[in-house]
Each structure stands twice: as C-alpha cells, then as structure tokens.
Amino acid sequence: MLSIRSTIALGIALAVLAPTGMLWHLEQELTRKAQAPLIEQNRQAVLLMSAAALVQPLWTLDSQQTEQRARRTLRETGVLSLRLSERRPLATPLVLARPGEAAFKGVPLSAPIRHEGELLGELELWFDPGQIDRLLAERRSATIQLAALQILLSVAVLLALLHWRLLAPVQRLKRQASEIASRADVAPVQWDQRDELGQLGEHLNDVHGQIDALFDQLERQKAELEKIALHDTLTGLPNRMLFRALTGAAVAAASRDGQRLALLFIDLDRFKAVNDAFGHAVGDAVLVTLAHRLRATVRASDVVCRHSGDEFTMLLHDASDLDEVVGTTERLLAKLEQPVQVDGREITMSASIGVALYPDDTTDPAALVQHADTAMYAAKHLGRARYSFYRAEFNEQLLANQRLEAELREALLNDEFVLHYQPQVDASSGHLVGCEALIRWHHPQRGLVPPLQFIGAAEQCGLISELGAWTIRTACAQMADWKRRGLAFGSVAVNVSALEFRSHRLVDVVTQAMAEFGVQPHELEIELTESVLMTDTDTTQRIVERIKALGLPLAVDDFGTGYSSLSYLKRLRPSKIKIDRSFVRDLPGDDDDRVLVHAIVQLALAMGIRVVAEGVETEPQRAELHRMGCHMLQGYLISRPQPAGGFEQFARQLAHTALADRVGLDASLAD
Ligand code: C2E
Ligand code: CA
Ligand code: CA
C-alpha cells in the first residue's frame, strides 16, 4: 500500500502531466491543420505578386529588370528555385535557385504572365516543403517551456496546499493519537483549523477526555473490587479471606513476641426467625447495626470480621489477661442484647460466643477458628445468649454427634425404630379418646433409646424428614391394623418436627399414608410446637394450611413453653392444645401453676379449643385438672407409652371396664 504522500504525488503526476501531454499533441495537430491553407495561400500570393511584378519588364523587354525582379522573387520566404519561360522566340528560360539549393526541387506552383490578354511567359516557383514543420518546431519548443512552467507552478501550489491542509494536520493527528494511546498526561491539542481534519482533531480531544475518564473510572472500580474482595459489602467489615490473612499475620507476630491471642466466634441466636418474620431488609439492617456495635466495642487494633450470614469472628490482640477477655466477651454479649430499632420496630437479639486461645488451644490459625466455632456450638447447646471457652471435650462431643448421625442413617436402613403409644383419656369419663405415637430407637447395643437423645441430631443432619415420614406411615399402618381388628377409638397423634414444616413433602407423605392405609382425616392428628407457628415463612404457613385443608386435627404441643402467641391461636384454630408437663408437675400445690393452667383452660374454652394435660402422674393432679375443666388427660397415671401390643391390651381392658361400669350403672338405674 502506498503512503498518502506517494499516492498524492502519483495522482498529481497523472492528473497534470497526462492532460498536458494530450493537449500539446492536439495543439500540434490543430496548428498543422490551420497553417497548411495559410501557407498555401501565402505561396499563391507570392506567385501572383511575383508574376505581376514581371509583366512590366517582360513587356518592355528589359532583361536586366526582368532578372532583377526574378531574383527578388527568389528572396521571398519558402521559395527555393524558379524558372521563367518567355514566349518570345529564341528566348532561353531563366532558371534561378537559392544558394545551396538544387533547382526544380520542392513543391511546384506556376502562373502565366499576361499583358492585356497577351501571354508574355510563365513563372514556375518551387517552394520549401518543410516550411510547416519548421514553423511547428518553433512553436513546439515555446509550448514545451510554457507547459513545463505550468506543471511546475501547479505542482508547487498543489503540494503546498496539500501540505498545509492535509499532510501537516494528518501528522498532528497521528501525534495526537499516539499520545492518547500512550496515555501520556498531555494537554488537549489546540485545533484552530475548522475543516474536517480540525473537527476530527477536536473529536480526538473529546475521545481523549472520554478515555481518560474511562480509565479513571476503571481505576476506581479496580480499587473498589479489591476492597469488595476483602470486605463484606453489607457491613463493610473485613471478610473471611482478609480475616484469615490477618489471623495468620497476628499468629506469626504473637509467636515471635510470646503473646496470647483470643479468637471469638460470634453467632446470633435465632437470626433466621427475624429474617422470616420481618423480611431480609430488616434482617440486613439488624446485621449492620450489630456489626457496628461489635466494631465499636473492641480496640481499633482488634479485628472484627463478618464470617458469613449471622456469624462474626473477632481477633483480640494481647489477650494475656484472661479476665480481660472474659470482660470483653461479656461486654459484647451485653451490647448485642440491646434492642435494635428498625423501621419503628424494636428487635432484641442475643448471641452465642465461642472463644479459642492462641497458643493455649492450638497454634494453627485455621484450627483456632474451628475451635472457636466448636465452643460457640457448646454455648448454643447450653441455652444460647452466652459464651463458652473452647475445651478439648467439645471436639469429642462434635465427633460423637457425627457418629450418632451415621448410626441414625444405619438405623433407618435396618428398621431399628419403633413407635410406642400413650393413651389420652376423657377427664370426666376416663374413656379412651386417642393416643400419641412416640418414637424409640431399638439400639442393638444400647437398648431402647428415648427420642430426646436422637431427634435433635436427626434434625441437625437433615434425617428428620425421613424419620418423620417413617413415623407417619407406621402410625397410619398401626391405626389401620387396629381398626381391622375391631379396636376403635379417637385418633392417633404424631409429633412433627418444626423442620418438617419447611418442605411440602410432609403433605405428600401424609396424603399418601392415609390413602394407602385407609385412614380417615379425623383418625390422624398432627402435633406441632409453637415454634412452627412462630416461623412465619410463607412455606410453613402454606403447609400448615394444606394439612388443615386435608381435614386433619392439629394439636399445639408443649403449650406455654414457647411464645404462646394468641394471634396464631386465632389464625390457626387448632383443635387441641396440650398443656406442657412442667405446669402439671407441681399441681395442685403450686399457686402460679394453678393460675396458669386455669387461664389456659379458660382461654381454650372461650375459643372452642379442647385442652389436654400432659404428664399427669398423680390422682391429686388428675382431680385438680378435672376440676379446672381440662378435657383430656395423658400421663403415667393413666398409662406409660407402650408398644402397640401393650397399648391394645390396655385399650381393650379400658373398654371392658367402661362397659362393666355402664352395665353396673344401668343395673343401679333399674333398681
Ligand atoms: P412430647 O411430645 O411432649 O411427648 C411427651 C413426652 O412425655 C414423652 O416422652 C412421654 O413419654 C413423656 N410422658 C408422658 N407422660 C408422662 C408422665 O406422666 N410423666 C413424665 N415425666 N413424662 C411423661 P418421650 O417419648 O421421651 O418423647 C420426648 C419428646 O420427643 C416428645 O415430647 C416429642 O417432642 C419428641 N418425640 C417423640 N416422638 C417423636 C416423633 O415421632 N417425632 C418427633 N419429631 N418428635 C418426637
Ligand atoms: Ca407430643
Ligand atoms: Ca408435649
């Protein structure tokens, strides 16, 4: 590809030289054509004038004059030679030629010479044939000089113009572009030129500005991204990655200086409930407030990090004084428990904190976090809203939990679970009105394991939905079997964990089991705890509604131990509430319990809900509960939970005595 410069030079050469050459050639042709008749006329004129000039001397026979005139003719332009032939007898023709020219060569022309009609003689002239070419050659050199001058001038003017208007600005544009490309920090180029290239230059200035702005923006974004990569976007605290790096550095420094570090793992208690009840925006606001409180409670040199969700980690430098660490931890707990104001709401939170120490617990930075986490779990198990220092046993506990989970999986596969059934009787008549199915684990080594020892673990590892499905199916199968064998009584109640209410699978399991075993809705009761009703998520809410829609009675278990919110009682309208054992235990002696149970019964009565008292162990308890208006009783006084066979025997016996009582009653009436 040719450069602009060479292209323009070539263009000029072609555009100027070619037309000039053609014009020149054309002009030569035209001149030749135009000159030829002129020369012809000129020759005729020379001939006629010369002939006329010879008339007088020929008439007067003046030979001297004749020759003189003939010689003058020879001097006329273009005449090379001549011959004058006289008519007079014996006259010899006069032949003259220019010096150096031969006679009778060239273009001949002749004319007669007459005097008053009498022919005196004939004049013949020979003209130079190259006359026209010589003429043209003279013009040609003049034209060539002119054309050359014109070409030179126009090329010079064109080149100057091109340089001024095109090449120089293009050079500037090139320089400007390379400055933009090199990101040199230069002022914008001044363009006084208003033509297209000037506009292009101004555009480049704009582009330069835009590119600069873009680069600035990119730099800012890069810095922001780096910050984001190391900080949590919601709270602005360092994130896990930065915390790990800072912990590593702190451990290295502490090992060098022989110092102690404390690593705190902080987990908010029941944060999920806040999210579920008030939405994520409120949850986020709570997190931000609490994060700021954490940050403000410790020294600037200490590190506070958002670990994930509602978990924070904290690194306390110089923790040589353990009392100080305890003091800080207690201060943190207290700060976290102060109410948070969000959107006019007041939310009170609490947290569980685990503390691990370097180098006491471990010298490995990663293990330090893990130990603090384990200690935090221990604090949770101890009832939340407290702290716990790491102890080696915690790890054993953790391992034991993991072992238990593995065993539970095995147990499900090996069919090691059984249901025991505990009767519920009418408080007035003592008739059997239903039973509660309670799960047990037939452990090959440990024997019969009570549910409280494994339900929690099953919930934690997600096995609870399998276990729940097994319970519902087994209870339905048992109910069908009893019905088939003529044992008819109210309903069998199954306990459903709050976690099972998070998945619609529960509804499918219930529907399928009822269909498969031919169980009617009123024969199966679902016991749920208040916590289910408090988790205000849409899913849980819909699942509860779907179960109600199936026509199944709902019983609120352990009533009085949770939130006992009246609004959900109104919304849910359970068919039963079960007064927790803890309120029954100290009856009839304890005044507070009496007042509480009385209030619960009155409330339930007013709302048309039936009341079951749990854990009835003594006759005075039964009498008091009956007196207060409790509808149903459940407890060791009536029967312990028993395997299906034992329960069946109990039920048949009870029916028999009731029948006998009635027969006795009838007999006494008859008396
Ligand atoms: P719960 O639903 O409150 O069940 C009543 C518990 O009280 C049973 O303990 C029962 O044996 C015990 N109990 C009954 N009468 C008396 C009495 O007069 N005195 C005393 N001291 N205790 C009495 P259990 O069977 O150990 O069950 C404990 C908890 O385990 C249950 O509490 C329930 O929350 C849970 N659970 C039991 N079976 C299942 C199940 O199949 N699924 C689920 N998710 N949880 C279950
Ligand atoms: Ca129960
Ligand atoms: Ca209960």
XYZ file of C-alpha atoms and ligand atoms in Angstrom:
719
model
C 0.000 0.000 0.000
C 1.359 3.388 -0.971
C 1.659 6.177 1.598
C -0.659 9.175 1.246
C 2.350 11.221 0.144
C 3.296 8.853 -2.705
C -0.310 8.441 -3.763
C -0.770 12.180 -3.951
C 2.497 12.618 -5.915
C 1.436 9.918 -8.346
C -2.028 11.469 -8.600
C -0.600 14.869 -9.401
C 1.768 13.394 -11.988
C -1.060 11.589 -13.717
C -3.592 14.374 -13.345
C -1.290 17.181 -14.556
C 1.148 15.507 -16.961
C -1.260 13.324 -18.896
C -3.704 16.118 -19.886
C -0.796 18.446 -20.645
C 0.767 15.884 -22.967
C -2.517 15.231 -24.685
C -3.290 18.924 -25.050
C 0.095 19.544 -26.514
C -0.299 16.790 -29.086
C -3.766 18.057 -30.003
C -2.489 21.586 -30.400
C 0.247 20.444 -32.781
C -2.316 18.678 -34.938
C -4.621 21.657 -34.956
C -1.809 24.053 -35.788
C -0.708 21.849 -38.640
C -4.236 21.785 -39.996
C -4.699 25.531 -39.565
C -1.300 26.512 -41.023
C -1.431 24.361 -44.150
C -4.038 26.510 -46.053
C -2.365 29.687 -44.857
C 0.958 28.586 -46.271
C -0.807 27.541 -49.489
C -2.396 30.977 -49.765
C 0.886 32.624 -48.991
C 2.584 30.673 -51.769
C -0.206 31.620 -54.251
C 0.160 35.253 -53.223
C 3.957 35.163 -53.607
C 3.477 33.547 -57.071
C 0.854 36.039 -58.250
C 2.710 39.074 -56.937
C 5.970 37.876 -58.475
C 4.197 37.233 -61.806
C 2.631 40.680 -61.668
C 5.972 42.306 -60.921
C 7.431 40.627 -64.055
C 4.759 41.917 -66.505
C 6.377 45.355 -67.000
C 9.990 44.310 -67.659
C 8.871 41.455 -69.919
C 6.679 43.824 -71.977
C 9.420 46.346 -72.345
C 11.931 43.541 -72.955
C 14.100 44.930 -70.208
C 16.091 41.768 -69.461
C 18.096 43.430 -66.754
C 14.999 44.484 -64.899
C 13.457 41.038 -65.507
C 16.349 39.253 -63.884
C 16.382 41.727 -61.032
C 12.708 41.099 -60.337
C 13.174 37.296 -60.619
C 15.976 37.440 -58.079
C 13.768 39.449 -55.719
C 11.183 36.661 -56.010
C 13.815 34.147 -55.002
C 14.251 36.059 -51.732
C 10.575 35.552 -50.770
C 10.161 33.123 -47.863
C 9.782 29.494 -48.811
C 10.918 29.959 -52.457
C 13.773 27.558 -53.274
C 14.122 27.958 -57.075
C 12.318 29.394 -60.096
C 12.095 29.170 -63.873
C 10.872 31.972 -66.087
C 9.997 30.888 -69.617
C 9.373 33.761 -72.174
C 7.072 33.358 -75.159
C 9.395 35.332 -77.298
C 11.173 33.233 -79.976
C 14.686 32.158 -79.174
C 14.398 33.281 -75.627
C 16.082 30.930 -73.163
C 14.275 30.227 -69.856
C 15.733 31.925 -66.835
C 16.446 29.384 -64.031
C 17.449 30.642 -60.618
C 17.973 28.722 -57.333
C 18.872 29.778 -53.783
C 22.434 29.162 -52.930
C 22.888 25.546 -51.758
C 19.501 24.502 -53.138
C 19.021 22.420 -56.259
C 16.637 23.719 -58.961
C 13.233 22.108 -59.566
C 13.036 20.530 -56.046
C 10.177 21.130 -53.636
C 6.529 21.997 -54.094
C 5.974 23.438 -57.651
C 3.480 26.222 -58.472
C 3.182 28.052 -61.770
C 1.345 31.043 -63.130
C 1.096 32.670 -66.658
C 2.285 36.251 -67.114
C -0.062 38.305 -69.294
C -0.204 41.851 -70.545
C -3.623 42.975 -71.693
C -4.554 39.391 -72.644
C -1.303 38.603 -74.433
C 0.706 35.761 -72.901
C 4.235 37.005 -72.248
C 5.586 33.944 -70.466
C 5.203 31.557 -67.496
C 6.630 31.734 -63.995
C 7.257 28.465 -62.150
C 8.233 28.509 -58.440
C 9.447 25.603 -56.221
C 8.615 26.070 -52.563
C 10.242 24.628 -49.494
C 8.130 21.526 -48.369
C 9.484 21.598 -44.747
C 8.225 25.119 -44.176
C 5.304 23.977 -41.998
C 7.410 21.589 -39.918
C 9.899 24.308 -39.125
C 7.110 26.572 -38.098
C 5.635 23.879 -35.887
C 9.022 23.081 -34.337
C 9.419 26.743 -33.391
C 6.012 26.755 -31.670
C 6.679 23.379 -30.065
C 9.664 24.478 -28.025
C 7.768 27.559 -26.882
C 4.804 25.388 -25.861
C 7.040 22.948 -24.046
C 8.585 25.704 -21.996
C 5.169 27.070 -21.150
C 3.762 23.662 -20.213
C 6.770 22.887 -18.056
C 6.362 26.169 -16.254
C 2.674 25.484 -15.757
C 3.320 21.997 -14.457
C 5.980 23.217 -12.081
C 3.808 26.003 -10.778
C 0.684 23.876 -10.342
C 2.587 21.056 -8.682
C 4.227 23.512 -6.328
C 0.910 25.146 -5.469
C -0.827 21.792 -5.093
C 1.917 20.395 -2.908
C 1.960 23.480 -0.723
C -1.812 23.303 -0.366
C -1.729 19.608 0.337
C 0.968 20.026 2.917
C -0.806 22.876 4.622
C -4.304 21.432 4.601
C -3.722 17.698 4.651
C -0.269 16.337 5.384
C 0.629 18.587 8.311
C -2.759 18.112 10.069
C -2.561 14.360 9.443
C 0.880 14.393 11.100
C -0.607 16.246 14.086
C -3.495 13.803 14.248
C -1.001 10.952 14.213
C 0.927 12.517 17.072
C -2.283 13.193 18.964
C -3.478 9.602 18.515
C -0.177 8.173 19.696
C -0.331 10.423 22.768
C -3.808 9.045 23.525
C -2.576 5.507 23.009
C 0.459 6.012 25.234
C -1.795 7.538 27.949
C 0.717 10.415 28.196
C -0.501 13.129 30.512
C -0.682 15.986 27.971
C -2.979 18.933 27.471
C -5.535 18.664 24.642
C -4.182 19.724 21.212
C -5.385 23.176 20.031
C -7.136 22.955 16.665
C -7.677 26.372 15.037
C -8.468 24.676 11.772
C -12.247 24.439 11.305
C -12.266 21.936 8.431
C -12.932 18.191 8.568
C -9.492 17.370 9.937
C -9.837 20.074 12.566
C -13.168 18.556 13.552
C -11.551 15.146 13.643
C -8.844 16.595 15.911
C -11.492 18.047 18.217
C -13.198 14.658 18.205
C -9.911 13.090 19.177
C -9.661 15.600 22.023
C -13.130 14.511 23.163
C -12.172 10.871 22.797
C -9.009 11.594 24.778
C -11.112 13.117 27.530
C -13.522 10.202 27.489
C -10.729 7.641 27.522
C -9.110 9.459 30.454
C -12.422 9.478 32.322
C -12.956 5.797 31.495
C -9.508 4.924 32.742
C -10.097 6.884 35.927
C -13.387 5.060 36.377
C -11.683 1.717 35.744
C -9.000 2.514 38.309
C -11.670 3.447 40.836
C -13.629 0.274 40.091
C -10.486 -1.788 40.404
C -9.828 -0.284 43.805
C -13.446 -0.901 44.770
C -13.304 -4.502 43.564
C -10.181 -5.070 45.592
C -11.983 -3.671 48.601
C -15.040 -5.823 47.906
C -12.896 -8.896 47.502
C -11.607 -8.380 51.009
C -14.591 -6.766 52.694
C -18.161 -7.689 53.289
C -20.416 -5.446 51.195
C -23.250 -5.235 53.708
C -21.353 -4.315 56.869
C -18.063 -3.090 55.401
C -16.208 -5.377 57.784
C -13.257 -7.478 56.577
C -14.463 -10.733 55.085
C -13.345 -14.256 55.823
C -10.439 -14.069 53.359
C -8.965 -10.925 54.880
C -9.586 -12.282 58.369
C -7.650 -15.421 57.530
C -4.699 -13.334 56.312
C -4.824 -11.048 59.366
C -5.085 -14.018 61.721
C -2.101 -15.647 60.038
C -0.069 -12.467 60.463
C -1.216 -11.997 64.076
C -0.311 -15.590 64.939
C 3.152 -15.125 63.429
C 3.670 -11.905 65.411
C 2.306 -13.449 68.625
C 4.600 -16.439 68.286
C 7.570 -14.098 67.859
C 6.632 -11.882 70.818
C 5.381 -14.735 73.004
C 1.885 -13.228 73.231
C -1.544 -14.734 73.614
C -4.413 -14.154 71.138
C -8.123 -14.710 71.622
C -10.318 -15.638 68.669
C -14.047 -15.159 69.176
C -16.701 -16.846 67.060
C -19.978 -14.949 67.399
C -23.267 -16.361 66.159
C -26.564 -14.511 66.509
C -29.304 -16.586 68.138
C -32.437 -17.268 66.075
C -31.480 -14.730 63.453
C -33.398 -16.749 60.888
C -36.607 -16.054 62.748
C -36.005 -12.300 62.314
C -35.461 -12.775 58.585
C -38.527 -14.976 58.308
C -40.753 -12.737 60.368
C -39.730 -9.276 59.148
C -38.038 -9.884 55.807
C -34.475 -9.699 54.626
C -34.241 -5.909 54.521
C -34.918 -5.749 58.257
C -32.554 -8.677 58.832
C -29.838 -6.802 56.937
C -30.418 -3.629 58.942
C -30.106 -5.625 62.178
C -26.851 -7.166 60.953
C -25.398 -3.772 60.056
C -26.297 -2.278 63.448
C -24.885 -5.227 65.343
C -21.729 -5.244 63.204
C -21.143 -1.590 64.106
C -21.683 -2.352 67.763
C -19.165 -5.184 67.647
C -16.646 -2.932 65.938
C -17.187 -0.128 68.440
C -16.856 -2.379 71.480
C -13.272 -3.509 70.868
C -9.965 -1.739 70.296
C -9.119 -0.411 66.848
C -6.205 -2.848 66.663
C -8.543 -5.826 67.135
C -10.023 -7.399 64.007
C -13.769 -7.808 63.514
C -14.942 -9.786 60.503
C -18.236 -10.921 59.044
C -17.698 -14.635 58.682
C -20.958 -15.433 56.917
C -24.675 -14.729 57.322
C -25.174 -14.035 61.011
C -21.700 -15.166 62.069
C -18.865 -12.844 63.012
C -15.305 -13.585 64.012
C -13.070 -11.393 66.107
C -9.398 -11.437 66.880
C -8.301 -9.847 70.155
C -4.613 -8.964 70.266
C -2.728 -9.117 73.512
C -5.086 -11.406 75.399
C -2.602 -12.268 78.117
C -5.110 -11.323 80.808
C -7.935 -13.853 80.584
C -10.146 -11.792 82.875
C -9.924 -9.036 80.306
C -11.003 -11.442 77.544
C -13.968 -12.546 79.662
C -14.815 -8.897 80.330
C -14.716 -8.054 76.620
C -16.833 -11.095 75.743
C -19.448 -10.204 78.353
C -19.466 -6.617 77.117
C -20.019 -7.883 73.556
C -22.947 -10.067 74.666
C -24.497 -7.137 76.510
C -24.070 -4.790 73.516
C -25.656 -7.332 71.181
C -28.636 -7.724 73.508
C -29.503 -4.038 73.449
C -32.633 -3.589 71.288
C -32.191 -2.654 67.629
C -34.550 -0.075 66.135
C -35.571 -0.845 62.564
C -38.436 0.921 60.815
C -40.024 1.851 64.110
C -39.730 -1.761 65.278
C -37.700 -2.777 68.260
C -35.901 -6.076 67.784
C -33.989 -7.715 70.571
C -31.302 -10.179 69.648
C -28.823 -12.287 71.511
C -25.691 -14.127 70.502
C -23.646 -17.153 71.430
C -19.898 -16.686 71.541
C -17.143 -19.275 71.419
C -13.612 -18.322 72.450
C -10.412 -20.095 71.452
C -6.961 -19.060 72.627
C -3.584 -18.999 70.940
C -1.349 -20.747 71.872
C -3.305 -22.468 74.692
C -5.819 -24.301 72.465
C -3.873 -24.532 69.238
C -1.061 -22.838 67.331
C -2.685 -23.408 63.953
C -4.611 -20.310 62.745
C -7.228 -22.371 60.883
C -7.798 -24.648 63.867
C -8.178 -21.560 66.054
C -11.272 -20.533 64.082
C -12.605 -24.078 64.153
C -12.140 -24.375 67.917
C -13.891 -21.058 68.485
C -16.740 -22.337 66.276
C -16.958 -25.559 68.301
C -17.004 -23.560 71.538
C -19.785 -21.392 70.093
C -21.844 -24.552 69.429
C -21.309 -25.566 73.028
C -22.614 -22.159 74.134
C -25.681 -22.701 71.931
C -26.303 -26.107 73.457
C -26.038 -24.618 76.926
C -29.039 -22.480 76.066
C -27.749 -19.626 73.866
C -27.095 -15.977 74.807
C -23.826 -16.909 76.499
C -20.168 -17.555 75.804
C -18.063 -20.634 76.150
C -14.305 -21.111 76.128
C -13.050 -23.939 73.980
C -12.408 -27.226 75.721
C -10.940 -30.342 74.136
C -14.059 -32.313 75.124
C -16.106 -30.172 72.760
C -14.396 -31.809 69.857
C -15.257 -35.200 71.305
C -18.873 -34.047 71.556
C -18.745 -32.973 67.933
C -17.331 -36.324 66.918
C -19.961 -38.098 68.990
C -22.652 -36.135 67.142
C -21.185 -37.125 63.816
C -21.081 -40.759 64.920
C -24.691 -40.510 66.042
C -25.731 -39.183 62.663
C -24.049 -42.054 60.875
C -25.720 -44.509 63.257
C -29.126 -42.915 62.650
C -28.758 -43.458 58.918
C -27.913 -47.084 59.563
C -30.832 -47.415 61.969
C -33.294 -46.174 59.346
C -31.963 -48.707 56.840
C -32.056 -51.512 59.442
C -35.544 -50.613 60.639
C -34.415 -50.125 64.243
C -37.128 -47.622 65.202
C -40.404 -48.446 66.931
C -43.421 -46.430 67.953
C -44.829 -46.585 71.460
C -48.354 -45.395 72.098
C -49.585 -43.442 75.095
C -53.337 -43.195 75.707
C -55.270 -39.956 76.096
C -58.479 -40.282 78.124
C -61.517 -38.141 78.692
C -61.046 -36.294 82.017
C -64.661 -36.846 83.124
C -65.484 -40.330 81.882
C -61.989 -41.859 81.750
C -62.801 -43.205 78.260
C -60.019 -43.671 75.724
C -60.228 -40.812 73.209
C -56.906 -41.150 71.443
C -53.234 -41.879 71.745
C -49.914 -40.232 70.999
C -47.301 -42.096 68.978
C -43.806 -41.638 70.464
C -40.728 -42.863 68.706
C -37.982 -45.001 70.239
C -34.787 -46.447 68.872
C -34.084 -50.123 69.433
C -30.311 -49.757 69.513
C -28.533 -53.112 69.020
C -26.129 -52.342 71.906
C -27.650 -49.521 73.917
C -31.155 -50.910 74.054
C -34.199 -48.624 73.869
C -33.027 -45.045 73.234
C -35.510 -42.232 74.060
C -36.296 -39.675 71.319
C -34.735 -36.693 73.076
C -31.355 -38.354 72.582
C -31.568 -38.519 68.793
C -34.314 -36.235 67.443
C -32.012 -33.201 67.741
C -29.228 -34.940 65.836
C -31.696 -36.108 63.186
C -32.877 -32.521 62.810
C -29.336 -31.254 62.521
C -28.278 -33.680 59.805
C -31.497 -33.447 57.839
C -32.556 -37.017 58.536
C -35.630 -35.788 60.364
C -37.808 -35.760 57.238
C -37.037 -39.467 56.621
C -37.721 -40.228 60.250
C -40.927 -38.159 60.191
C -42.175 -39.931 57.082
C -41.456 -43.277 58.732
C -43.400 -42.221 61.867
C -46.450 -41.073 59.907
C -46.551 -44.229 57.765
C -46.057 -46.519 60.774
C -48.759 -44.753 62.806
C -51.199 -44.974 59.882
C -50.404 -48.672 59.318
C -50.957 -49.316 63.044
C -54.257 -47.430 63.052
C -55.451 -49.486 60.064
C -54.435 -52.713 61.788
C -56.318 -51.802 64.978
C -59.398 -50.847 63.007
C -59.275 -54.121 61.123
C -59.214 -55.970 64.423
C -62.140 -54.034 65.837
C -60.277 -51.680 68.131
C -61.948 -48.339 67.595
C -61.048 -45.170 69.461
C -60.460 -41.490 68.521
C -57.210 -40.646 66.826
C -53.517 -41.364 66.820
C -51.369 -38.244 67.205
C -47.919 -37.962 65.648
C -45.236 -35.451 66.573
C -43.958 -33.489 63.590
C -40.726 -31.547 63.931
C -40.692 -27.856 63.062
C -38.131 -28.603 60.382
C -40.546 -30.881 58.537
C -42.843 -27.919 58.060
C -40.276 -26.377 55.743
C -40.999 -28.789 52.904
C -44.233 -29.631 51.129
C -43.072 -33.234 51.161
C -44.781 -33.533 54.563
C -48.196 -33.037 52.959
C -47.444 -35.655 50.295
C -46.299 -38.156 52.922
C -49.468 -37.632 54.990
C -51.779 -37.845 51.966
C -50.115 -40.992 50.642
C -50.052 -42.779 54.009
C -53.733 -42.013 54.633
C -54.704 -43.241 51.188
C -52.568 -46.364 51.390
C -53.847 -47.473 54.795
C -57.378 -46.146 54.527
C -57.046 -43.741 57.433
C -59.742 -41.070 57.777
C -58.708 -37.460 58.463
C -60.210 -37.440 61.970
C -58.198 -40.548 62.869
C -54.792 -38.909 62.447
C -53.717 -35.879 64.473
C -50.645 -33.706 63.897
C -48.838 -32.363 66.954
C -46.805 -29.293 66.223
C -44.937 -26.940 68.529
C -45.383 -23.226 68.931
C -42.066 -22.654 67.159
C -43.649 -23.932 63.921
C -46.270 -21.244 64.154
C -43.695 -18.623 65.010
C -41.633 -19.321 61.881
C -43.727 -17.030 59.819
C -42.445 -18.108 56.421
C -44.871 -18.463 53.568
C -43.928 -22.084 53.020
C -44.541 -23.134 56.621
C -47.755 -21.171 56.651
C -48.974 -22.839 53.459
C -48.020 -26.316 54.646
C -49.974 -25.858 57.896
C -52.927 -24.617 55.881
C -52.748 -27.543 53.443
C -52.756 -30.008 56.341
C -55.743 -28.265 57.872
C -57.415 -28.385 54.469
C -56.981 -32.173 54.425
C -59.252 -32.172 57.470
C -56.592 -33.324 59.935
C -56.920 -32.073 63.524
C -53.952 -30.036 64.724
C -52.691 -30.086 68.309
C -50.307 -27.470 69.716
C -47.748 -29.390 71.774
C -45.939 -28.196 74.916
C -48.288 -25.225 75.113
C -46.987 -22.458 77.371
C -43.273 -23.166 76.968
C -42.755 -21.191 73.780
C -44.122 -17.849 72.693
C -47.767 -18.736 73.369
C -48.851 -16.023 70.991
C -52.590 -15.597 70.971
C -52.656 -14.283 67.424
C -51.599 -17.597 65.967
C -54.188 -19.445 68.037
C -56.780 -17.201 66.467
C -55.374 -17.704 62.984
C -54.659 -21.422 63.191
C -57.669 -22.560 65.267
C -56.097 -25.855 66.418
C -58.474 -28.483 67.672
C -56.310 -29.099 70.738
C -53.697 -27.531 72.914
C -51.542 -29.694 75.140
C -50.571 -28.088 78.437
C -46.912 -28.798 78.995
C -45.849 -31.248 81.677
C -43.937 -28.525 83.537
C -47.210 -26.792 84.504
C -48.788 -30.057 85.663
C -45.872 -31.346 87.708
C -46.404 -29.159 90.773
C -50.184 -29.270 90.833
C -52.250 -28.911 92.863
C -49.850 -27.267 95.369
C -48.260 -24.535 93.216
C -50.485 -21.432 93.054
C -48.758 -19.988 89.983
C -49.218 -23.183 88.001
C -52.853 -23.361 89.074
C -53.456 -19.822 87.871
C -51.661 -20.517 84.587
C -53.453 -23.765 83.860
C -56.765 -22.160 84.786
C -56.078 -19.258 82.416
C -55.091 -21.579 79.570
C -58.202 -23.685 80.042
C -60.459 -20.599 80.136
C -58.852 -19.205 77.021
C -59.204 -22.507 75.169
C -62.801 -22.932 76.309
C -63.632 -19.460 75.029
C -62.120 -20.241 71.659
C -63.693 -23.676 71.405
C -60.339 -25.444 71.593
C -60.003 -28.665 73.615
C -57.302 -28.945 76.286
C -55.118 -31.956 77.014
C -52.985 -32.021 80.148
C -49.682 -33.858 79.707
C -47.623 -35.682 82.313
C -50.443 -36.481 84.720
C -48.766 -38.718 87.273
C -50.880 -38.483 90.436
C -54.500 -38.705 91.478
C -54.493 -35.170 93.053
C -53.173 -33.797 89.745
C -55.960 -35.560 87.856
C -58.640 -34.332 90.272
C -57.365 -30.720 90.108
C -57.126 -30.756 86.298
C -60.606 -32.204 86.024
C -61.891 -29.567 88.469
C -60.334 -26.802 86.388
C -62.113 -28.026 83.244
C -59.351 -29.846 81.365
C -60.967 -32.058 78.728
C -58.393 -34.778 78.367
C -55.563 -36.311 80.322
C -52.340 -38.030 79.317
C -49.662 -39.342 81.667
C -48.151 -42.193 83.595
C -51.195 -42.197 85.912
C -53.259 -43.493 83.030
C -50.511 -45.399 81.246
C -46.891 -45.148 80.197
C -46.224 -45.162 76.457
C -46.174 -48.830 75.402
C -45.549 -50.886 72.301
C -48.609 -51.439 70.099
C -49.438 -54.777 71.712
C -49.378 -53.382 75.260
C -51.451 -50.367 74.219
C -54.012 -52.618 72.542
C -54.361 -54.691 75.698
C -54.762 -51.513 77.749
C -57.389 -50.177 75.379
C -59.439 -53.394 75.358
C -59.298 -53.592 79.139
C -60.399 -49.970 79.490
C -63.298 -50.538 77.088
C -64.273 -53.620 79.073
C -64.296 -51.795 82.456
C -66.172 -48.890 80.919
C -68.733 -51.350 79.618
C -68.908 -53.064 83.004
C -69.291 -49.637 84.686
C -72.090 -48.770 82.329
C -73.774 -52.149 82.866
C -73.428 -51.543 86.635
C -74.852 -48.061 86.213
C -77.759 -49.389 84.143
C -78.396 -52.072 86.776
C -78.463 -49.478 89.571
C -80.831 -47.322 87.486
C -83.029 -50.327 87.004
C -83.112 -50.829 90.756
P -43.772 -34.787 73.892
O -44.432 -34.667 72.562
O -44.087 -33.729 74.868
O -44.128 -36.195 74.380
C -44.469 -36.474 75.679
C -43.306 -36.985 76.425
O -43.635 -37.033 77.813
C -42.924 -38.406 76.046
O -41.527 -38.530 76.219
C -43.626 -39.240 77.126
O -43.013 -40.467 77.373
C -43.460 -38.351 78.329
N -44.514 -38.563 79.331
C -45.786 -38.964 79.150
N -46.451 -38.999 80.317
C -45.571 -38.643 81.262
C -45.665 -38.522 82.694
O -46.710 -38.717 83.322
N -44.576 -38.113 83.348
C -43.405 -37.870 82.703
N -42.358 -37.480 83.418
N -43.265 -38.000 81.367
C -44.367 -38.383 80.672
P -40.684 -39.140 75.084
O -41.404 -40.267 74.480
O -39.343 -39.371 75.636
O -40.658 -38.018 73.994
C -39.983 -36.868 74.244
C -40.181 -35.908 73.151
O -39.639 -36.403 71.935
C -41.635 -35.687 72.795
O -42.187 -34.795 73.662
C -41.564 -35.190 71.419
O -41.296 -33.821 71.448
C -40.361 -35.902 70.889
N -40.814 -37.003 70.041
C -41.269 -38.203 70.441
N -41.594 -38.941 69.371
C -41.397 -38.184 68.289
C -41.575 -38.365 66.882
O -42.031 -39.396 66.400
N -41.235 -37.348 66.078
C -40.757 -36.192 66.584
N -40.448 -35.227 65.741
N -40.579 -35.970 67.878
C -40.909 -36.960 68.741
Ca -46.206 -34.591 71.678
Ca -45.668 -32.383 74.938
